[in-house]
Amino acid sequence: MGRVPIVAGNWKMNKNPEEGFSFVDEVQNLLLEIKHVSIIFAPPFTGLFEMNVHPPFYSAAQNCHWESNGAFTGEVSVSMIKECGAKYVIIGHSERRHIFGELDDWINKKLKAILNVGLSPILCVGETIDQRDKGQTEQILYEQLDEGLRGITNFEDCVIAYEPVWAIGTGVTADNEQVRLAHSAIRDILKNKLKGSDDVHILYGGSVNSANAEDLIQIEGVDGFLIGGASLQLDSFTSIARTVEMVQEKKL
Ligand code: 13P
């Protein structure tokens, strides 16, 4: 069996708990026909506890701390997240790396903590425009994966999200060839350098919307999406989910 595609919505710092609750309810009701795609909602922490999701719908946190408890003001542990019913935790998002100064070493500790409690990390990697222009894309992907996954031998429960920093929230999507090459580089890194498994999903993120989703999901090596802006609206999010379902159904 191949990899079941994933459509994940990263709400970032949007939707109050009540809004989030009714949004999730509506999406699940609108997408009753979805059978071949996993749909993930990643609300702010405040919305996680109330989230009422049923497979193939799942919830995710947008961050975590690696310690199980203690004097870490403002942080949330993986066991707290697990108890809220989440299955995934996003880590290493470019906004956390660039705005909040997250280091690969922290991301690695978070990843281990997530796997230790039986949750799945969604590890984000991606180059800045400067790094791309200098021809460093593959090197950056290697470094982020090598450091993020350090010490992990069994990471089939991991999801990787390729999110070129310059495509996030800009309306500029990486072109098909750039996406194909980056995904294939990530797959090679997982296979050759890190003894990875074919089960690892590699998602694309960066200005995905209902107009470009059909094209993007058909690129070789793209196992789904991590969506920001377009995951906040009912029509765009459900339309992207339906597109991925339709493309997947044709393959089966
Ligand atoms: P946009 O879809 O708004 O570009 O955001 C992508 C993203 O950062 C998802 O994590």
Tab-separated table of N, CA, C and O in Angstrom, residues 51-128:
chain	number	residue	atom	x	y	z
A	51	MET	N	-11.041	20.118	20.234
A	51	MET	CA	-11.169	19.667	18.850
A	51	MET	C	-11.758	18.263	18.789
A	51	MET	O	-11.240	17.324	19.363
A	52	ASN	N	-12.844	18.174	18.054
A	52	ASN	CA	-13.582	16.928	18.005
A	52	ASN	C	-13.408	16.315	16.614
A	52	ASN	O	-14.194	16.577	15.714
A	53	VAL	N	-12.352	15.518	16.446
A	53	VAL	CA	-12.071	14.985	15.112
A	53	VAL	C	-12.168	13.463	15.081
A	53	VAL	O	-11.888	12.793	16.065
A	54	HIS	N	-12.574	12.960	13.939
A	54	HIS	CA	-12.703	11.514	13.761
A	54	HIS	C	-11.995	11.129	12.471
A	54	HIS	O	-12.170	11.819	11.471
A	55	PRO	N	-11.231	10.024	12.476
A	55	PRO	CA	-10.518	9.633	11.256
A	55	PRO	C	-11.467	9.617	10.044
A	55	PRO	O	-12.626	9.235	10.220
A	56	PRO	N	-11.037	10.069	8.881
A	56	PRO	CA	-9.662	10.417	8.498
A	56	PRO	C	-9.256	11.851	8.853
A	56	PRO	O	-8.355	12.398	8.225
A	57	PHE	N	-9.907	12.428	9.855
A	57	PHE	CA	-9.547	13.777	10.298
A	57	PHE	C	-8.737	13.656	11.597
A	57	PHE	O	-9.087	12.860	12.474
A	58	TYR	N	-7.694	14.474	11.697
A	58	TYR	CA	-6.806	14.413	12.857
A	58	TYR	C	-6.427	15.832	13.279
A	58	TYR	O	-6.587	16.774	12.508
A	59	SER	N	-5.913	15.944	14.495
A	59	SER	CA	-5.462	17.271	14.919
A	59	SER	C	-3.961	17.260	15.195
A	59	SER	O	-3.363	16.209	15.444
A	60	ALA	N	-3.398	18.455	15.149
A	60	ALA	CA	-1.952	18.619	15.328
A	60	ALA	C	-1.696	19.869	16.142
A	60	ALA	O	-2.446	20.844	16.050
A	61	ALA	N	-0.603	19.834	16.909
A	61	ALA	CA	-0.133	21.061	17.555
A	61	ALA	C	0.873	21.723	16.621
A	61	ALA	O	1.417	21.083	15.718
A	62	GLN	N	1.106	23.001	16.851
A	62	GLN	CA	2.028	23.740	15.968
A	62	GLN	C	3.441	23.824	16.536
A	62	GLN	O	4.338	24.385	15.906
A	63	ASN	N	3.618	23.298	17.743
A	63	ASN	CA	4.918	23.393	18.410
A	63	ASN	C	4.836	22.557	19.678
A	63	ASN	O	3.753	22.116	20.066
A	64	CYS	N	5.953	22.353	20.351
A	64	CYS	CA	5.952	21.695	21.658
A	64	CYS	C	7.277	21.987	22.344
A	64	CYS	O	8.198	22.514	21.720
A	65	HIS	N	7.346	21.616	23.623
A	65	HIS	CA	8.650	21.629	24.300
A	65	HIS	C	9.089	20.189	24.468
A	65	HIS	O	8.266	19.283	24.454
A	66	TRP	N	10.401	19.983	24.610
A	66	TRP	CA	10.895	18.600	24.684
A	66	TRP	C	10.874	18.022	26.091
A	66	TRP	O	10.915	16.818	26.259
A	67	GLU	N	10.819	18.892	27.112
A	67	GLU	CA	10.766	18.349	28.479
A	67	GLU	C	9.322	17.947	28.800
A	67	GLU	O	8.381	18.491	28.245
A	68	SER	N	9.183	17.001	29.751
A	68	SER	CA	7.816	16.527	30.017
A	68	SER	C	7.045	17.466	30.939
A	68	SER	O	5.812	17.492	30.919
A	69	ASN	N	7.738	18.224	31.769
A	69	ASN	CA	7.086	19.228	32.625
A	69	ASN	C	8.185	20.069	33.272
A	69	ASN	O	9.368	19.775	33.099
A	70	GLY	N	7.787	21.082	34.001
A	70	GLY	CA	8.800	21.861	34.704
A	70	GLY	C	8.634	23.355	34.526
A	70	GLY	O	7.606	23.825	34.038
A	71	ALA	N	9.656	24.090	34.949
A	71	ALA	CA	9.595	25.549	34.950
A	71	ALA	C	9.981	26.098	33.577
A	71	ALA	O	11.112	26.531	33.352
A	72	PHE	N	9.042	26.013	32.634
A	72	PHE	CA	9.276	26.494	31.270
A	72	PHE	C	8.078	27.360	30.867
A	72	PHE	O	7.190	26.928	30.114
A	73	THR	N	8.047	28.551	31.427
A	73	THR	CA	6.891	29.437	31.239
A	73	THR	C	6.548	29.602	29.761
A	73	THR	O	7.418	29.884	28.944
A	74	GLY	N	5.264	29.387	29.457
A	74	GLY	CA	4.805	29.600	28.083
A	74	GLY	C	4.950	28.387	27.188
A	74	GLY	O	4.594	28.444	26.020
A	75	GLU	N	5.465	27.289	27.718
A	75	GLU	CA	5.682	26.112	26.874
A	75	GLU	C	4.629	25.029	27.134
A	75	GLU	O	3.965	25.036	28.169
A	76	VAL	N	4.520	24.093	26.216
A	76	VAL	CA	3.531	23.012	26.310
A	76	VAL	C	4.233	21.696	25.980
A	76	VAL	O	4.986	21.617	25.008
A	77	SER	N	4.022	20.667	26.805
A	77	SER	CA	4.748	19.402	26.595
A	77	SER	C	3.976	18.468	25.660
A	77	SER	O	2.772	18.631	25.442
A	78	VAL	N	4.687	17.464	25.164
A	78	VAL	CA	4.055	16.532	24.229
A	78	VAL	C	2.965	15.690	24.902
A	78	VAL	O	1.982	15.321	24.256
A	79	SER	N	3.124	15.392	26.202
A	79	SER	CA	2.068	14.586	26.843
A	79	SER	C	0.786	15.422	26.998
A	79	SER	O	-0.321	14.892	26.921
A	80	MET	N	0.943	16.737	27.210
A	80	MET	CA	-0.247	17.606	27.265
A	80	MET	C	-0.955	17.604	25.910
A	80	MET	O	-2.178	17.548	25.815
A	81	ILE	N	-0.140	17.660	24.875
A	81	ILE	CA	-0.692	17.670	23.510
A	81	ILE	C	-1.389	16.344	23.217
A	81	ILE	O	-2.489	16.294	22.675
A	82	LYS	N	-0.737	15.261	23.635
A	82	LYS	CA	-1.315	13.931	23.403
A	82	LYS	C	-2.666	13.804	24.097
A	82	LYS	O	-3.632	13.274	23.539
A	83	GLU	N	-2.716	14.312	25.331
A	83	GLU	CA	-3.972	14.194	26.078
A	83	GLU	C	-5.108	15.001	25.449
A	83	GLU	O	-6.280	14.726	25.671
A	84	CYS	N	-4.749	16.003	24.671
A	84	CYS	CA	-5.776	16.766	23.938
A	84	CYS	C	-6.293	15.984	22.731
A	84	CYS	O	-7.186	16.449	22.020
A	85	GLY	N	-5.683	14.825	22.444
A	85	GLY	CA	-6.171	13.999	21.335
A	85	GLY	C	-5.430	14.221	20.029
A	85	GLY	O	-5.799	13.663	18.993
A	86	ALA	N	-4.379	15.038	20.052
A	86	ALA	CA	-3.650	15.289	18.804
A	86	ALA	C	-2.836	14.068	18.404
A	86	ALA	O	-2.440	13.266	19.253
A	87	LYS	N	-2.608	13.932	17.117
A	87	LYS	CA	-1.806	12.817	16.613
A	87	LYS	C	-0.465	13.316	16.068
A	87	LYS	O	0.497	12.575	15.977
A	88	TYR	N	-0.435	14.596	15.672
A	88	TYR	CA	0.761	15.159	15.037
A	88	TYR	C	1.234	16.410	15.779
A	88	TYR	O	0.440	17.082	16.444
A	89	VAL	N	2.512	16.722	15.625
A	89	VAL	CA	3.047	18.002	16.119
A	89	VAL	C	3.947	18.587	15.030
A	89	VAL	O	4.884	17.916	14.569
A	90	ILE	N	3.632	19.797	14.615
A	90	ILE	CA	4.491	20.485	13.633
A	90	ILE	C	5.722	21.002	14.381
A	90	ILE	O	5.590	21.617	15.445
A	91	ILE	N	6.900	20.765	13.808
A	91	ILE	CA	8.116	21.340	14.423
A	91	ILE	C	9.016	21.916	13.331
A	91	ILE	O	8.968	21.488	12.175
A	92	GLY	N	9.799	22.911	13.726
A	92	GLY	CA	10.771	23.482	12.794
A	92	GLY	C	10.148	24.344	11.714
A	92	GLY	O	10.769	24.573	10.666
A	93	HIS	N	8.929	24.831	11.936
A	93	HIS	CA	8.330	25.700	10.929
A	93	HIS	C	9.221	26.915	10.725
A	93	HIS	O	9.845	27.404	11.672
A	94	SER	N	9.261	27.426	9.508
A	94	SER	CA	10.205	28.527	9.224
A	94	SER	C	9.896	29.752	10.078
A	94	SER	O	10.800	30.504	10.433
A	95	GLU	N	8.623	29.950	10.434
A	95	GLU	CA	8.321	31.101	11.298
A	95	GLU	C	8.934	30.913	12.689
A	95	GLU	O	9.384	31.854	13.320
A	96	ARG	N	8.974	29.684	13.160
A	96	ARG	CA	9.604	29.430	14.460
A	96	ARG	C	11.126	29.540	14.347
A	96	ARG	O	11.789	30.065	15.218
A	97	ARG	N	11.666	29.054	13.231
A	97	ARG	CA	13.123	29.151	13.058
A	97	ARG	C	13.537	30.617	12.924
A	97	ARG	O	14.496	31.052	13.561
A	98	HIS	N	12.798	31.384	12.103
A	98	HIS	CA	13.271	32.730	11.770
A	98	HIS	C	12.765	33.820	12.706
A	98	HIS	O	13.483	34.770	12.982
A	99	ILE	N	11.542	33.710	13.190
A	99	ILE	CA	11.035	34.766	14.086
A	99	ILE	C	11.460	34.476	15.529
A	99	ILE	O	11.779	35.377	16.280
A	100	PHE	N	11.427	33.184	15.907
A	100	PHE	CA	11.675	32.844	17.314
A	100	PHE	C	13.048	32.197	17.549
A	100	PHE	O	13.343	31.737	18.655
A	101	GLY	N	13.840	32.141	16.492
A	101	GLY	CA	15.228	31.687	16.647
A	101	GLY	C	15.406	30.233	17.025
A	101	GLY	O	16.355	29.884	17.735
A	102	GLU	N	14.498	29.362	16.583
A	102	GLU	CA	14.647	27.940	16.928
A	102	GLU	C	15.854	27.315	16.243
A	102	GLU	O	16.110	27.578	15.070
A	103	LEU	N	16.542	26.478	16.990
A	103	LEU	CA	17.757	25.846	16.471
A	103	LEU	C	17.475	24.391	16.107
A	103	LEU	O	16.594	23.754	16.695
A	104	ASP	N	18.257	23.875	15.170
A	104	ASP	CA	18.087	22.476	14.761
A	104	ASP	C	18.204	21.523	15.947
A	104	ASP	O	17.517	20.509	16.008
A	105	ASP	N	19.058	21.885	16.893
A	105	ASP	CA	19.262	21.043	18.064
A	105	ASP	C	17.974	20.932	18.908
A	105	ASP	O	17.605	19.859	19.391
A	106	TRP	N	17.272	22.059	19.055
A	106	TRP	CA	16.004	22.029	19.794
A	106	TRP	C	14.973	21.185	19.025
A	106	TRP	O	14.198	20.431	19.613
A	107	ILE	N	14.998	21.393	17.712
A	107	ILE	CA	14.022	20.692	16.866
A	107	ILE	C	14.234	19.182	16.998
A	107	ILE	O	13.286	18.406	17.091
A	108	ASN	N	15.491	18.774	17.051
A	108	ASN	CA	15.827	17.366	17.229
A	108	ASN	C	15.315	16.837	18.577
A	108	ASN	O	14.748	15.738	18.668
A	109	LYS	N	15.458	17.651	19.633
A	109	LYS	CA	14.959	17.216	20.947
A	109	LYS	C	13.438	17.113	20.933
A	109	LYS	O	12.848	16.211	21.533
A	110	LYS	N	12.804	18.044	20.263
A	110	LYS	CA	11.340	18.015	20.165
A	110	LYS	C	10.895	16.759	19.418
A	110	LYS	O	9.954	16.074	19.821
A	111	LEU	N	11.595	16.482	18.320
A	111	LEU	CA	11.230	15.323	17.508
A	111	LEU	C	11.313	14.034	18.327
A	111	LEU	O	10.420	13.187	18.286
A	112	LYS	N	12.376	13.912	19.110
A	112	LYS	CA	12.526	12.704	19.935
A	112	LYS	C	11.417	12.619	20.982
A	112	LYS	O	10.871	11.536	21.235
A	113	ALA	N	11.094	13.766	21.592
A	113	ALA	CA	10.034	13.772	22.607
A	113	ALA	C	8.694	13.375	21.984
A	113	ALA	O	7.906	12.629	22.580
A	114	ILE	N	8.446	13.835	20.786
A	114	ILE	CA	7.181	13.526	20.102
A	114	ILE	C	7.088	12.027	19.824
A	114	ILE	O	6.084	11.376	20.116
A	115	LEU	N	8.164	11.470	19.266
A	115	LEU	CA	8.158	10.034	18.953
A	115	LEU	C	8.054	9.192	20.222
A	115	LEU	O	7.393	8.156	20.234
A	116	ASN	N	8.681	9.663	21.300
A	116	ASN	CA	8.659	8.915	22.565
A	116	ASN	C	7.270	8.726	23.131
A	116	ASN	O	7.020	7.754	23.834
A	117	VAL	N	6.361	9.679	22.875
A	117	VAL	CA	5.000	9.493	23.407
A	117	VAL	C	4.063	8.911	22.348
A	117	VAL	O	2.853	8.833	22.545
A	118	GLY	N	4.628	8.518	21.208
A	118	GLY	CA	3.810	7.859	20.190
A	118	GLY	C	3.063	8.811	19.274
A	118	GLY	O	2.094	8.417	18.611
A	119	LEU	N	3.498	10.064	19.210
A	119	LEU	CA	2.892	10.997	18.253
A	119	LEU	C	3.795	11.097	17.017
A	119	LEU	O	4.909	10.584	17.016
A	120	SER	N	3.292	11.760	15.994
A	120	SER	CA	4.073	11.900	14.758
A	120	SER	C	4.497	13.341	14.545
A	120	SER	O	3.648	14.234	14.520
A	121	PRO	N	5.796	13.561	14.368
A	121	PRO	CA	6.249	14.921	14.070
A	121	PRO	C	6.016	15.274	12.598
A	121	PRO	O	6.116	14.404	11.729
A	122	ILE	N	5.700	16.520	12.351
A	122	ILE	CA	5.715	17.041	10.972
A	122	ILE	C	6.876	18.025	10.951
A	122	ILE	O	6.774	19.142	11.461
A	123	LEU	N	7.995	17.550	10.441
A	123	LEU	CA	9.224	18.341	10.486
A	123	LEU	C	9.331	19.205	9.224
A	123	LEU	O	9.367	18.687	8.105
A	124	CYS	N	9.346	20.531	9.427
A	124	CYS	CA	9.412	21.451	8.288
A	124	CYS	C	10.856	21.789	7.954
A	124	CYS	O	11.656	22.078	8.850
A	125	VAL	N	11.144	21.748	6.679
A	125	VAL	CA	12.472	22.135	6.200
A	125	VAL	C	12.288	23.023	4.973
A	125	VAL	O	11.252	22.973	4.312
A	126	GLY	N	13.292	23.824	4.678
A	126	GLY	CA	13.194	24.648	3.470
A	126	GLY	C	14.212	25.761	3.468
A	126	GLY	O	14.647	26.223	4.530
A	127	GLU	N	14.570	26.168	2.266
A	127	GLU	CA	15.625	27.169	2.092
A	127	GLU	C	15.045	28.576	1.964
A	127	GLU	O	13.900	28.738	1.558
A	128	THR	N	15.859	29.578	2.292
A	128	THR	CA	15.468	30.968	2.045
A	128	THR	C	15.769	31.285	0.573
A	128	THR	O	16.468	30.530	-0.108
